[in-house]
Coordinates of C-alpha atoms in Angstrom, one line a residue:
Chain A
X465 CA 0.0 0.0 0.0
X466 CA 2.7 2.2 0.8
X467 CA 4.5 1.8 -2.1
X468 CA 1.2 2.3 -4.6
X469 CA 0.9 5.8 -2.7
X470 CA 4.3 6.3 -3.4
X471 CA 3.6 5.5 -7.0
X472 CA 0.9 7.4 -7.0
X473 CA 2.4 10.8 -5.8
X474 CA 5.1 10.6 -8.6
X475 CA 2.7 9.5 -11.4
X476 CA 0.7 12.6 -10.0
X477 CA 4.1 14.9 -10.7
X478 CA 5.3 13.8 -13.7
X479 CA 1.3 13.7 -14.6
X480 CA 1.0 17.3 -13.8
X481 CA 3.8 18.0 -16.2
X482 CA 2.4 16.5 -19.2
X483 CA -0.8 18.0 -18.0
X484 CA 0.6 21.7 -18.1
X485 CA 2.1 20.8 -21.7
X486 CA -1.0 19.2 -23.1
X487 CA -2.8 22.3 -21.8
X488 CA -0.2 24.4 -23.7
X489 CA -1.2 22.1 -27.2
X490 CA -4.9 22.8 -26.1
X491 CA -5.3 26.5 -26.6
X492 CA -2.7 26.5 -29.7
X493 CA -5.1 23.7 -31.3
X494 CA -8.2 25.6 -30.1
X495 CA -7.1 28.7 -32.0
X496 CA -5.7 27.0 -34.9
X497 CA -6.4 22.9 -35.3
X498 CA -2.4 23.0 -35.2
X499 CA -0.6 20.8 -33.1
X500 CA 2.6 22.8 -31.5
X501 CA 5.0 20.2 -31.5
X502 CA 7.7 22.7 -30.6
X503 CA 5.3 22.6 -27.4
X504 CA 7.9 20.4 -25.5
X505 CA 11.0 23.0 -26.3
X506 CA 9.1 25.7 -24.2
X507 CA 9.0 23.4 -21.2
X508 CA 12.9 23.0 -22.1
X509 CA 13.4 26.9 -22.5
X510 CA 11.6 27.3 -19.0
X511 CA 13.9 25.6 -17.1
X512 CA 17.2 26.5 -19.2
X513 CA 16.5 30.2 -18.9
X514 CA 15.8 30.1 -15.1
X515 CA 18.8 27.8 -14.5
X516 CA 21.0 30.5 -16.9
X517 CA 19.3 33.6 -14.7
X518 CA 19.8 31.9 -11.7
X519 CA 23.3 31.2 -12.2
X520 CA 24.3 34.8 -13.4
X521 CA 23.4 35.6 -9.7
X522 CA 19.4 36.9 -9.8
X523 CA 17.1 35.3 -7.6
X524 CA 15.2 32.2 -8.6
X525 CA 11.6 33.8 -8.3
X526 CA 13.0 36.7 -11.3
X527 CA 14.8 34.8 -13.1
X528 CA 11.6 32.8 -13.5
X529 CA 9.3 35.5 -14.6
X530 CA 12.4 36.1 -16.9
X531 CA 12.6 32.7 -18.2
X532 CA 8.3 32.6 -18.8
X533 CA 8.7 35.9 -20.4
X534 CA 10.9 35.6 -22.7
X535 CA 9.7 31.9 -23.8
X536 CA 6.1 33.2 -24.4
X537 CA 8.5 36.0 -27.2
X538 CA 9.9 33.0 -28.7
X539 CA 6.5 31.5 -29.0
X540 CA 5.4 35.0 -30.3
X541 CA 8.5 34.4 -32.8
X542 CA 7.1 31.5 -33.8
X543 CA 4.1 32.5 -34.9
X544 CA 4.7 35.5 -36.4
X545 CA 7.9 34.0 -38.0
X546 CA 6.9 30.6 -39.2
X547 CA 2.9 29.7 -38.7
X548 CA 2.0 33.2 -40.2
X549 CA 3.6 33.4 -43.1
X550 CA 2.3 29.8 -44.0
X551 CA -1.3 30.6 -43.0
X552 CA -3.5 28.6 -45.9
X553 CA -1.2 25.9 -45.7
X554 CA -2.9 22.7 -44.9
X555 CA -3.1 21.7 -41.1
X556 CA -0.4 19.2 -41.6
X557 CA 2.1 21.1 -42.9
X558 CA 2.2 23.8 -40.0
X559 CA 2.3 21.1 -37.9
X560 CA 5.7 19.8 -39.6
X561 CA 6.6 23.4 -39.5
X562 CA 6.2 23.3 -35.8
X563 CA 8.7 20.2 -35.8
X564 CA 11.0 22.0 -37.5
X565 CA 11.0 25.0 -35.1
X566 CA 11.2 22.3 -32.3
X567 CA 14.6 21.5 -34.1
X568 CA 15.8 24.9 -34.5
X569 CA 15.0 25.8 -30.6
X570 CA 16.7 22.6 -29.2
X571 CA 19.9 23.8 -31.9
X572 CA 19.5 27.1 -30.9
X573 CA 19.6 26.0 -27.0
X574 CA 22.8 24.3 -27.1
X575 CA 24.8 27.5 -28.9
X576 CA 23.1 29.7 -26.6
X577 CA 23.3 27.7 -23.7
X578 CA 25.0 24.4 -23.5
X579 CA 24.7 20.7 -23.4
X580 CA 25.0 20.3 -19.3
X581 CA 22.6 18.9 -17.2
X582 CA 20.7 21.4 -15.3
X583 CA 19.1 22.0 -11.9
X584 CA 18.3 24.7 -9.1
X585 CA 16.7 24.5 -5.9
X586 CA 13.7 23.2 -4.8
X587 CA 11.2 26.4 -4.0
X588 CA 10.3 25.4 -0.7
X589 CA 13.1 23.0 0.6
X590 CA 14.1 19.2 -0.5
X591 CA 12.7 17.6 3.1
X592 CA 10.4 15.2 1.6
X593 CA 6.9 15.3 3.6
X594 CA 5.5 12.0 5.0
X595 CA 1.9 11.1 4.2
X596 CA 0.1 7.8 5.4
X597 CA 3.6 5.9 4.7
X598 CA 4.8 7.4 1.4
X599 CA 6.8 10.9 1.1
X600 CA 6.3 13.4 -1.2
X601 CA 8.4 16.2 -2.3
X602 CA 7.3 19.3 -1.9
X603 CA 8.5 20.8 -5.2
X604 CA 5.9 17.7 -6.4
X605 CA 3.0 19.5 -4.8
X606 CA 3.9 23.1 -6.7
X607 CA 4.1 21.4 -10.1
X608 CA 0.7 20.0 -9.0
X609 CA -0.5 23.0 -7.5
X610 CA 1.1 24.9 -10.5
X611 CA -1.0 22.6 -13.3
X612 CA -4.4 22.5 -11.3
X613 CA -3.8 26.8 -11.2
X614 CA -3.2 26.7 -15.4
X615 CA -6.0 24.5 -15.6
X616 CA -8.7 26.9 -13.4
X617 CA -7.6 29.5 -15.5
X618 CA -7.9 28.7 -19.0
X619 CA -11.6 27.2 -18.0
X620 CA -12.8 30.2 -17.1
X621 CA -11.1 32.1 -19.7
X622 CA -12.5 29.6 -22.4
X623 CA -15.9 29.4 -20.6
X624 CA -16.7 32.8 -19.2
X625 CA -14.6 35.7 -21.4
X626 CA -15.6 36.8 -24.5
X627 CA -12.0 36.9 -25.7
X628 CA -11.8 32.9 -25.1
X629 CA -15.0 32.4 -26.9
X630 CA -12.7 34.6 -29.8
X631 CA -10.0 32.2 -29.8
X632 CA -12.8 29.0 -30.1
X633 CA -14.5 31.4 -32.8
X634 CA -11.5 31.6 -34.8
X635 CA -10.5 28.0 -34.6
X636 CA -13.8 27.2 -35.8
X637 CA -14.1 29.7 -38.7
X638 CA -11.0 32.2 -39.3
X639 CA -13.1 33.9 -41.7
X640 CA -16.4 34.3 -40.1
X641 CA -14.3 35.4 -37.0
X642 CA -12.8 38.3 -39.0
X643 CA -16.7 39.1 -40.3
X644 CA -18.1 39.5 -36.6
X645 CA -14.5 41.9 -35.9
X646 CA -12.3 39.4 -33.9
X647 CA -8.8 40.4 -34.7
X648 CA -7.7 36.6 -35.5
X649 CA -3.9 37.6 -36.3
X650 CA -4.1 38.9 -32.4
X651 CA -5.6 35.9 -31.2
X652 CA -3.1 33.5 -32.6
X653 CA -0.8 35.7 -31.4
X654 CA -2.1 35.5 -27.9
X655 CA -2.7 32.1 -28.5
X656 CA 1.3 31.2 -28.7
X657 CA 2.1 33.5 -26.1
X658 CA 0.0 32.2 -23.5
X659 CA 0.7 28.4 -24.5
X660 CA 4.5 29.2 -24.7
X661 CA 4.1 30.6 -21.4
X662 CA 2.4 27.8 -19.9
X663 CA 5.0 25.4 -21.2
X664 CA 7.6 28.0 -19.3
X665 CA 6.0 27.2 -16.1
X666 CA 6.0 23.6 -16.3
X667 CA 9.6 24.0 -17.1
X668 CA 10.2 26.1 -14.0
X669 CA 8.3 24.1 -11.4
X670 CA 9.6 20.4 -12.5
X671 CA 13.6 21.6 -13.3
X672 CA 14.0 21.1 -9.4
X673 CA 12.9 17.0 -9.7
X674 CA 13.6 16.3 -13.1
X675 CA 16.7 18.2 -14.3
X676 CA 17.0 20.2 -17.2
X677 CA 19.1 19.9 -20.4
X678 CA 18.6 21.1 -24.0
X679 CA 17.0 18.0 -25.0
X680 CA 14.1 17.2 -22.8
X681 CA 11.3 18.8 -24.7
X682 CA 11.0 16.4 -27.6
X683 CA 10.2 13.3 -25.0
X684 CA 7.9 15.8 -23.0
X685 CA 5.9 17.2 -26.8
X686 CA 5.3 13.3 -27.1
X687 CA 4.0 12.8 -23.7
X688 CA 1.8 15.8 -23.7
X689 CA 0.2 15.0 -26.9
X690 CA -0.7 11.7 -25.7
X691 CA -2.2 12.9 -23.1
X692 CA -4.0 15.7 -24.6
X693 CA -5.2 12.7 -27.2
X694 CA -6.2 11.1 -24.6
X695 CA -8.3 13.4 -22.6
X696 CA -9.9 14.5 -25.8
X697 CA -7.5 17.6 -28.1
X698 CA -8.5 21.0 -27.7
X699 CA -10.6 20.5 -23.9
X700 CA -9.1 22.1 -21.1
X701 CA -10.2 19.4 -18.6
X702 CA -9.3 16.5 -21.5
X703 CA -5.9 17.7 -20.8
X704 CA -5.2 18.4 -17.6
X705 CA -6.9 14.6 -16.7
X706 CA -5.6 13.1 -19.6
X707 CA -2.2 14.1 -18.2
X708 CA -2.6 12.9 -15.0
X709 CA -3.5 9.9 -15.9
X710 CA -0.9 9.4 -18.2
X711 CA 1.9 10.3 -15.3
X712 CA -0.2 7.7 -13.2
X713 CA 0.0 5.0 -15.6
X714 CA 3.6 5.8 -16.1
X715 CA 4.6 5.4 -12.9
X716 CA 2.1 2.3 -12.0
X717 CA 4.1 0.6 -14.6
X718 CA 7.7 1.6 -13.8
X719 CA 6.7 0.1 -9.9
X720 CA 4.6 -2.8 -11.0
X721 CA 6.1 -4.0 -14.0
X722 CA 9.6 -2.8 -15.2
X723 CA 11.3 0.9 -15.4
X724 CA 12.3 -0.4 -18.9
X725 CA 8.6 0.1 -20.0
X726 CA 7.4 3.1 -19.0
X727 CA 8.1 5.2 -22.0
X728 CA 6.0 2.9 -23.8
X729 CA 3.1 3.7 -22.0
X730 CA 2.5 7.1 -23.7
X731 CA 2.8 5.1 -26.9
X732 CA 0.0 2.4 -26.1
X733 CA -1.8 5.4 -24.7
X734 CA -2.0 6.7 -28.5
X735 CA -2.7 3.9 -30.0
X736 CA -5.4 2.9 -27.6
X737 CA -7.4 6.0 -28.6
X738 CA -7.1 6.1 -31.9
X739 CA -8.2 2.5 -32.4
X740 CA -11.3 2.4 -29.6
X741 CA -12.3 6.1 -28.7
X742 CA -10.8 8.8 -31.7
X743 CA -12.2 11.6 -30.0
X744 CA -11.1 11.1 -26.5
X745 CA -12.3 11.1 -22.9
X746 CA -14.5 14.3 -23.3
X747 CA -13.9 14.9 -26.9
X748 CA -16.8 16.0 -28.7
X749 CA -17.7 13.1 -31.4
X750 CA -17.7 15.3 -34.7
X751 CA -18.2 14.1 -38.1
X752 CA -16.2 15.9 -40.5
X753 CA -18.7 17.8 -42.7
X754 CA -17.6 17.5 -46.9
Chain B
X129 CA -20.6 61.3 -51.4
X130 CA -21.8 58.3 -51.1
X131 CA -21.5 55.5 -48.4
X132 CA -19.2 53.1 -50.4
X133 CA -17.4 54.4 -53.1
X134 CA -15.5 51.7 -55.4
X135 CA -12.9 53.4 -57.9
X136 CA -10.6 52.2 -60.6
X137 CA -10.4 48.4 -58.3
X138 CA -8.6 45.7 -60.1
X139 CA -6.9 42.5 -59.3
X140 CA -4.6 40.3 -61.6
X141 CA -4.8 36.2 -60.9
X142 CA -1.9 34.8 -62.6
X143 CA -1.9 37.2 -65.7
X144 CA -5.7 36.9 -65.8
X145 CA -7.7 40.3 -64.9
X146 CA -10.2 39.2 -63.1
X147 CA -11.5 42.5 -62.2
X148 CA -10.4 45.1 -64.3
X149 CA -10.7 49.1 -63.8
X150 CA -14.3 48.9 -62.2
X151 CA -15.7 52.0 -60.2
X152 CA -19.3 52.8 -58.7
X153 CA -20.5 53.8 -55.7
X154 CA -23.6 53.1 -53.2
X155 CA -25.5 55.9 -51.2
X156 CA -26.9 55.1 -48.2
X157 CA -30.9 53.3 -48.3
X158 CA -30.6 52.1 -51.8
X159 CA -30.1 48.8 -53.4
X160 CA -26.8 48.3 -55.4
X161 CA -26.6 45.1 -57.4
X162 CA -23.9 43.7 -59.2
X163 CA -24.8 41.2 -61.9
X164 CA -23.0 39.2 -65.0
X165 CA -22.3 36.2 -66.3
X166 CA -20.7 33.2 -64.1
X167 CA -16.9 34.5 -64.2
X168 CA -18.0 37.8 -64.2
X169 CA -15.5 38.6 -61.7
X170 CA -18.7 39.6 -59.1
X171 CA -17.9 37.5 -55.8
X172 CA -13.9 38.9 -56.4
X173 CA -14.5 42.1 -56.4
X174 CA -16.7 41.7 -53.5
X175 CA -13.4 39.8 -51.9
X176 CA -11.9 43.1 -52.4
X177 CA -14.5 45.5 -51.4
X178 CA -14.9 43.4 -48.0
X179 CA -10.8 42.9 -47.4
X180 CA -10.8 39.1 -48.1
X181 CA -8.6 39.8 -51.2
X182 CA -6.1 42.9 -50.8
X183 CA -6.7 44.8 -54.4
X184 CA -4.4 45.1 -57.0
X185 CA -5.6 48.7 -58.2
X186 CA -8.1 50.9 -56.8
X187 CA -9.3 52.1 -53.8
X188 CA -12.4 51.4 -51.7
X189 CA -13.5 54.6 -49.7
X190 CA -15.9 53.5 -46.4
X191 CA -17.9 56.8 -45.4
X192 CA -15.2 58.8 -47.2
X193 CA -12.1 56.9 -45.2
X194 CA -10.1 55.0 -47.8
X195 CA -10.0 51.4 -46.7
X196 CA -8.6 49.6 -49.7
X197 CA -7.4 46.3 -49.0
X198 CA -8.1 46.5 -44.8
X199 CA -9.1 43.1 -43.3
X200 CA -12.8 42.2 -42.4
X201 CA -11.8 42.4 -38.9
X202 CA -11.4 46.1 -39.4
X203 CA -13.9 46.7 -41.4
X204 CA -16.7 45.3 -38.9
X205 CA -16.6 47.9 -36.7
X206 CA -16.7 51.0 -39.6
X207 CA -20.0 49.1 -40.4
X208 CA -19.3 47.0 -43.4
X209 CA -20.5 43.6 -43.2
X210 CA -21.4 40.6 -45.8
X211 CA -22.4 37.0 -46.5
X212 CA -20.9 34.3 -48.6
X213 CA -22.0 32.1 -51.7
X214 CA -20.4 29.5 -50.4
X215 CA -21.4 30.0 -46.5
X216 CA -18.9 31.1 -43.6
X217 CA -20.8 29.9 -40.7
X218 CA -19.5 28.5 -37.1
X219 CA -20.6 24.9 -37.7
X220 CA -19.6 24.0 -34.5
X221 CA -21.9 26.6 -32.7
X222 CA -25.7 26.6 -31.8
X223 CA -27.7 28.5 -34.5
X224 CA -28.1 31.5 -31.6
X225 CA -24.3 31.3 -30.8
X226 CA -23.5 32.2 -34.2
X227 CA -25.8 35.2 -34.4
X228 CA -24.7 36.5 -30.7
X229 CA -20.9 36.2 -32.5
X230 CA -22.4 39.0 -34.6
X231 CA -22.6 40.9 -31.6
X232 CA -19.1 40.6 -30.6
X233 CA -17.6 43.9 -31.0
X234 CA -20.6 45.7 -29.3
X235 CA -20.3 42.6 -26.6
X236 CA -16.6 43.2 -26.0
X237 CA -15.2 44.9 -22.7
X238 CA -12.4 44.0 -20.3
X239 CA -11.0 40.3 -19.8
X240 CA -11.2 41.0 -16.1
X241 CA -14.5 42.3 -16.1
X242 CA -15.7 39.4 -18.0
X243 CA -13.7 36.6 -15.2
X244 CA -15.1 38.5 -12.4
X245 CA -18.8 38.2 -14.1
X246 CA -19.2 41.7 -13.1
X247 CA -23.1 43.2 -14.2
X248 CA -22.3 45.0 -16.7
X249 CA -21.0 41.7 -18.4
X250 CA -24.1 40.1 -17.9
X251 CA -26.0 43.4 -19.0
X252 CA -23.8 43.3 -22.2
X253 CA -24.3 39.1 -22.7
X254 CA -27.9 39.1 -22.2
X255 CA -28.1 42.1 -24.8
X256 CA -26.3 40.6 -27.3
X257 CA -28.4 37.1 -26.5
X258 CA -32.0 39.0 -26.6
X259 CA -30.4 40.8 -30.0
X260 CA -29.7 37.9 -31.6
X261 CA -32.8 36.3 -30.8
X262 CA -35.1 39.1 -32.4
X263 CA -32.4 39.0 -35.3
X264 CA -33.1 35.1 -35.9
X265 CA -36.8 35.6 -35.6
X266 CA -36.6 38.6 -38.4
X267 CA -35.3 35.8 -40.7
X268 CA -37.5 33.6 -39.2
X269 CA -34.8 30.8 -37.3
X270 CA -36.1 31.6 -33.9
X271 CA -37.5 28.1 -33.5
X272 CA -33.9 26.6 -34.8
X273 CA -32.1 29.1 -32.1
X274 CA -30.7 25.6 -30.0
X275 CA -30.2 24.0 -33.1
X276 CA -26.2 22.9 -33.8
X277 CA -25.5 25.0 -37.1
X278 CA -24.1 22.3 -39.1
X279 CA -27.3 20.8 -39.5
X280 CA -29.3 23.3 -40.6
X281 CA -30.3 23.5 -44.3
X282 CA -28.2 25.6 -46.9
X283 CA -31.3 27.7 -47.2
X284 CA -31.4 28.4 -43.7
X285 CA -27.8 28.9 -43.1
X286 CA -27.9 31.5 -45.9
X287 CA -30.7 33.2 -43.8
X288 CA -28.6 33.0 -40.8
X289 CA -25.5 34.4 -42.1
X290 CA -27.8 37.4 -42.9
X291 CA -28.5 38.0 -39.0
X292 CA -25.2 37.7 -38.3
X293 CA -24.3 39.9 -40.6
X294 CA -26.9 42.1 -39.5
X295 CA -25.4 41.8 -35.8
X296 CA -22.6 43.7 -36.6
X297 CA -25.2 46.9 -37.0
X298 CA -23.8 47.4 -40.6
X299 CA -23.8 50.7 -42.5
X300 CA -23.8 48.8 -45.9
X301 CA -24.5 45.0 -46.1
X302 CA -22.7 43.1 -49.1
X303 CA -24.6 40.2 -49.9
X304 CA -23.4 37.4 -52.6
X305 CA -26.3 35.9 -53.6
X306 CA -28.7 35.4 -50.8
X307 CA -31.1 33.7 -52.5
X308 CA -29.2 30.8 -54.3
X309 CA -30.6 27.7 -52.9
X310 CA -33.7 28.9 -51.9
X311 CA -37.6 28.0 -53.0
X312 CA -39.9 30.5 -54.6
X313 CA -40.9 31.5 -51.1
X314 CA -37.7 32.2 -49.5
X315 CA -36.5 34.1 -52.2
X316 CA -39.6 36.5 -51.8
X317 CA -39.2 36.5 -48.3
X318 CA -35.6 37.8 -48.7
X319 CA -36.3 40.1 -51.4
X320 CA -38.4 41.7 -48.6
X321 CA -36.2 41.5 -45.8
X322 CA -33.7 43.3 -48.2
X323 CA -36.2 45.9 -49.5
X324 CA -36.7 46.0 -45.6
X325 CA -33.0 46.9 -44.6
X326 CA -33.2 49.3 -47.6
X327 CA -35.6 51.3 -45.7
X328 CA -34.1 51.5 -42.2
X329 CA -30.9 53.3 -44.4
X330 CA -28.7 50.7 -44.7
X331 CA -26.8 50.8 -48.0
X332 CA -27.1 46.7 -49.9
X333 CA -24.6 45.5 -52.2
X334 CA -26.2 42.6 -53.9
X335 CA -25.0 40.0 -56.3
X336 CA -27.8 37.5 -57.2
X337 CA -28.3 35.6 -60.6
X338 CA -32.3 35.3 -59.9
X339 CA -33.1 38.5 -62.2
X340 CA -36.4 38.9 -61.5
X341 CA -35.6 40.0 -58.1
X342 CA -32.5 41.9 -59.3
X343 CA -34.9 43.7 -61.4
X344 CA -37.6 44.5 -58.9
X345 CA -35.7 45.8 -56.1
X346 CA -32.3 47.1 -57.5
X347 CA -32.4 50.8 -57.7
X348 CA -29.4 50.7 -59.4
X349 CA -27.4 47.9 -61.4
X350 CA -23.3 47.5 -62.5
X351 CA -23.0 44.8 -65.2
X352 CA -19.7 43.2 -65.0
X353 CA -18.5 41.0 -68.3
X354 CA -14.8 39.6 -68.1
X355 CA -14.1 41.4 -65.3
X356 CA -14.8 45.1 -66.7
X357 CA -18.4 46.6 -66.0
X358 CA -19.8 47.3 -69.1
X359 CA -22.7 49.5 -68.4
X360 CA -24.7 50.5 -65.2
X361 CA -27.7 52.4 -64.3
X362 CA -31.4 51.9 -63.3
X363 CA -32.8 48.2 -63.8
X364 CA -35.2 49.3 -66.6
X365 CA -32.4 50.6 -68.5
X366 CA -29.9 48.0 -68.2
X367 CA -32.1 45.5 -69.2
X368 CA -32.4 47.4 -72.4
X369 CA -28.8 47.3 -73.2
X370 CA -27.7 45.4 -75.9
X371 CA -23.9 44.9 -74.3
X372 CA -25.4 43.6 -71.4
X373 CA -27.6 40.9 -73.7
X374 CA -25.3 40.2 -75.9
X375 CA -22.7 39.4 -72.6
X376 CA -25.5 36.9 -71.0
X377 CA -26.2 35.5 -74.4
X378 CA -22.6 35.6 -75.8
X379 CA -21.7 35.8 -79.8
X380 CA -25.2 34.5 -80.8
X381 CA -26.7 36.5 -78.9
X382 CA -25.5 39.8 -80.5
X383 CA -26.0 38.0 -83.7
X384 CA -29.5 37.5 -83.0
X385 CA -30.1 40.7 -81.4
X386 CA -28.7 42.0 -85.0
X387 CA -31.3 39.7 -86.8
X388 CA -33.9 40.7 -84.9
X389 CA -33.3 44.3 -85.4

C-alpha cells in the first residue's frame, strides 16, 4: 500500500507535467487545429533560462518571470515567424513546421546555452513530507498546485470571457471570425504567447525534480500529446486529466512492471485511442462535414 | 458622397484580370446590385470590397475613409459587413451562438471584467443574447435558435449568415447571392427582408443571378462581363442594353439581337 501511494504521488508529478504541456497544445489547437509540436521545447526553455538567470546571480523567483517571459517572445516568434507566413497551408504542414521550429530551438539551445545537465533549488526545501507511509516532495505539490492553477484559469477564460469564446470562434471559422470583428492575427498571437508561457512554467516548477538539459522537450511534446489525445484535443479538462492519468499509468508501470517500460506507456496510450475512442475522454464526437 | 465608393479596383490572378478598372459607388438606403455572367468577376471584387482579397488597383473609400485592402476584422466595426456564396458559418456553434458572435464587438469589454462576471458583463451578454434572438426571428430561425449550425439547411444557413451579418449593426451590407438555394418562397421573403433593410438606411450591395428579383428591387445595377463593367444604371435601363444581352447570351446572342433588329 505504501509503495502504490508512493507510485501514486510521482505519477501525479510527472502527470501534472504532461498536463501543463498538453494544456499548452490545447489552446494553440483551439485557435488553430495545429498541433505545437515545438510545445515540449518551451517546457525545455523554462527551465534552461531560469537555471542560466539563476546562475548569473538573480534570484530564482525573477529569473523565473524572466525565463516565462521571454519563452512566451519565442512562441510569439514563432508564430509571427513561421505559422503566419504559412497561413493557408494545410493543417499538416504547419504542424511539420512546428517540428522544424522544435529542431531549431533545441539547436538554438545548445549554442546559446550548452549541453550540461541542469538544476536549481527546490522552492520550498528538498525535506520530503510523510503522508500515510509514502513521502512526497514538496516541489511535487507546486508542479501540481502549478497545473491544477493553469487549468482553473484557462476554463474560465475559455468558458466565461468573451475573448476565449474569440479564440474558439476563430479555430472554428477564421473567416467568419474576422466578419463579426475578432482580430484573429491577435488571437493567434495570444494564443502562442500564452501556451509558450504555460509550457515555461511547467519547465520552471519540475527543473528542481527532473533536471533540465537542451534535449528534454521532444520526450515531453510526445507525452503531452498523448495525453492531450487522450483526454480529448483542444478540452481544457481532456488535458489536464488526460495528463494525469498518463503520469499515473507511467509510474504504476515503472513500480509494478519494469522501469524499462514506462516510455512505452504514452505510446500504447495513443494507439489505444485512436483505435477504440478517436475523440477522447471528453472529446466531442464530430463528423467531419464534406 | 456616397457610403461606399469603389474606384478604378482591379486584381490580376496569374496574368488573368479578373476584375479590371471597375468603379461605382452606393448611397446610403438604396439597393446596389452587381450582376454578370458566371466568371464575371462579381464575388472577387466583392473579396476586395470586404478585405478578403487585398486589391491590385483601386481604392475602396468606407464613409469617405479609404479602406482599400483592410481586413474584415477592421472593417466590422466602420459598419461593413457581408455573407458568402459558399457560406462562412460557425458549424460547430448553436444557430443563436453564431448570431450572438455577430454581436461581438458591441459585446466586448475587459478580460477582467468578464472573469469576475461583473453586471455590466451580464447586461452586455444578455443584450447581445435577446439581439440575436429578435435577429433570428426577423429571418424567421427563432425556432432553430438551440439547433447545432451544421445541421441546418443551406437555405437556412444563408438566412442565418444574414442576422449575423446584420449583428454587426452594418452601414452597408454586401450580400453574394442570398437567395441561391432557396424555394420560390424564401426568395420572396428575402427580397423583402432586403427591400426592408433598404428602408431602415442601410446601403445593400447585392450579387444575385435570380433576375427577376434583381430587377424589382435594385435601384441601381453595375453589369460586369470579363471582369470590366460594361454599363450600369437603373434596372429598366440595363435591361435594355444590348452589351449587357449580348454578354448573357454571348456571340449569338448579339448576332441575333442584329437579326432581330
Amino acid at each position: 500500500m505504501d509503495a502504490f501511494l508512493q507510485f501514486v504521488f510521482s505519477g501525479l508529478t510527472v502527470g501534472a507535467v504532461y498536463a501543463l504541456v498538453a494544456l499548452g497544445f490545447t489552446i494553440i489547437y483551439n485557435a488553430s487545429d495545429v498541433v505545437n509540436f515545438a510545445q515540449g521545447e518551451f517546457v525545455m526553455l523554462g527551465g534552461m533560462i531560469t537555471w542560466f538567470a539563476h546562475d548569473a546571480g538573480l534570484p530564482l523567483w525573477a529569473a523565473a518571470l524572466i525565463a516565462i517571459a521571454l519563452t512566451s517572445l519565442v512562441g510569439v516568434a514563432l508564430n509571427k515567424l513561421a505559422i503566419e507566413p504559412a497561413r493557408g497551408a494545410p493543417v499538416i504542414s504547419i504542424i511539420i513546421i512546428t517540428i522544424g521550429a522544435s529542431i531549431l530551438i533545441q539547436g538554438a539551445a545548445q549554442l546559446v546555452f550548452d549541453k550540461q545537465i541542469h538544476r536549481y533549488p527546490a522552492f520550498s526545501g528538498d525535506a520530503p513530507i510523510e503522508v500515510m507511509g509514502a513521502t512526497i516532495l514538496p516541489q511535487s505539490i507546486w508542479v501540481i498546485l502549478g497545473a491544477l492553477a493553469v487549468f482553473v484559469a484557462l476554463w474560465l477564460f475559455f468558458t466565461r470571457t468573451l475573448m476565449g469564446k474569440a479564440v474558439l470562434a476563430t479555430a472554428n471559422n477564421r473567416l467568419a471570425a474576422q466578419l463579426v470583428g475578432i482580430d484573429t492575427g491577435g488571437i493567434m498571437t495570444l494564443s502562442f504567447a500564452l501556451s509558450a508561457a504555460i509550457g515555461a512554467l511547467a519547465g520552471v516548477l519540475v527543473t528542481p525534480i527532473t533536471l533540465v538539459s537542451y534535449d528534454v522537450g521532444v520526450a515531453l511534446a510526445l507525452k503531452g500529446f498523448a495525453g492531450a489525445m487522450l483526454g480529448g484535443m483542444g478540452n481544457p479538462k481532456g488535458a489536464l486529466v488526460g495528463g494525469l492519468v498518463l503520469g499515473l499509468l507511467e509510474a504504476l508501470t515503472a513500480g509494478y512492471l519494469s522501469s524499462q517500460y514506462k516510455d512505452a506507456v504514452a505510446f500504447i496510450v495513443i494507439l489505444g485511442v485512436l483505435f477504440v475512442m478517436p475523440q477522447g475522454l471528453f472529446g466531442k464526437t464530430a463528423a467531419e462535414r464534406v | 458622397m456616397s457610403l461606399l465608393d469603389v474606384s478604378g479596383l482591379g486584381i490580376t490572378f496569374g496574368g488573368l484580370k479578373a476584375v479590371d478598372d471597375v468603379s461605382f459607388a452606393v448611397p446610403a438606403g438604396e439597393i446596389v446590385s452587381v450582376i454578370g455572367p458566371n466568371g464575371a468577376g462579381k464575388t472577387t471584387l466583392f473579396n476586395m470590397i470586404s478585405g478578403v482579397y487585398l486589391p491590385g488597383r483601386g481604392t475602396v473609400h468606407l464613409n469617405g475613409v479609404e479602406v482599400t485592402g483592410q481586413t474584415p476584422d477592421k472593417l466590422a466595426p466602420m459598419g461593413l459587413a457581408r455573407t458568402f456564396q459558399n457560406l462562412q458559418i460557425f458549424h460547430e456553434m448553436s444557430v443563436l451562438d453564431n448570431a450572438v458572435a455577430g454581436f461581438h464587438l458591441r459585446e466586448r469589454g475587459s478580460v477582467w471584467a468578464d472573469l469576475l462576471g461583473l453586471p455590466s458583463v451580464r447586461r452586455r451578454a444578455t443584450f447581445a443574447r435577446d439581439g440575436a434572438m429578435k435577429l433570428l426571428e426577423r429571418v424567421r430561425l427563432g425556432d432553430l435558435a438551440e439547433e447545432e449550425a451544421g445541421n441546418l439547411s443551406y437555405g437556412q444557413l444563408k438566412r442565418l449568415e444574414i442576422a449575423r451579418a446584420l449583428a454587426v449593426d452594418p452601414k452597408i451590407l454586401l450580400l453574394d447571392e442570398p437567395a441561391a438555394g432557396c424555394n420560390a418562397v424564401e426568395t420572396e421573403e428575402i427580397d423583402a427582408l432586403i427591400a426592408e433593410l433598404a428602408g431602415e438606411g442601410i446601403a445593400i450591395l447585392l450579387v444575385e443571378h435570380d433576375m427577376k428579383l434583381v430587377m424589382k428591387i435594385s435601384n441601381h445595377v453595375v453589369v460586369l462581363d470579363q471582369g470590366r463593367k460594361i454599363a450600369e444604371g437603373p434596372p429598366e435601363q440595363v435591361s435594355q442594353n444590348p452589351e449587357v444581352i449580348a454578354a448573357y447570351l454571348g456571340a449569338d446572342g448579339e448576332e441575333a439581337l442584329h437579326a432581330e433588329g
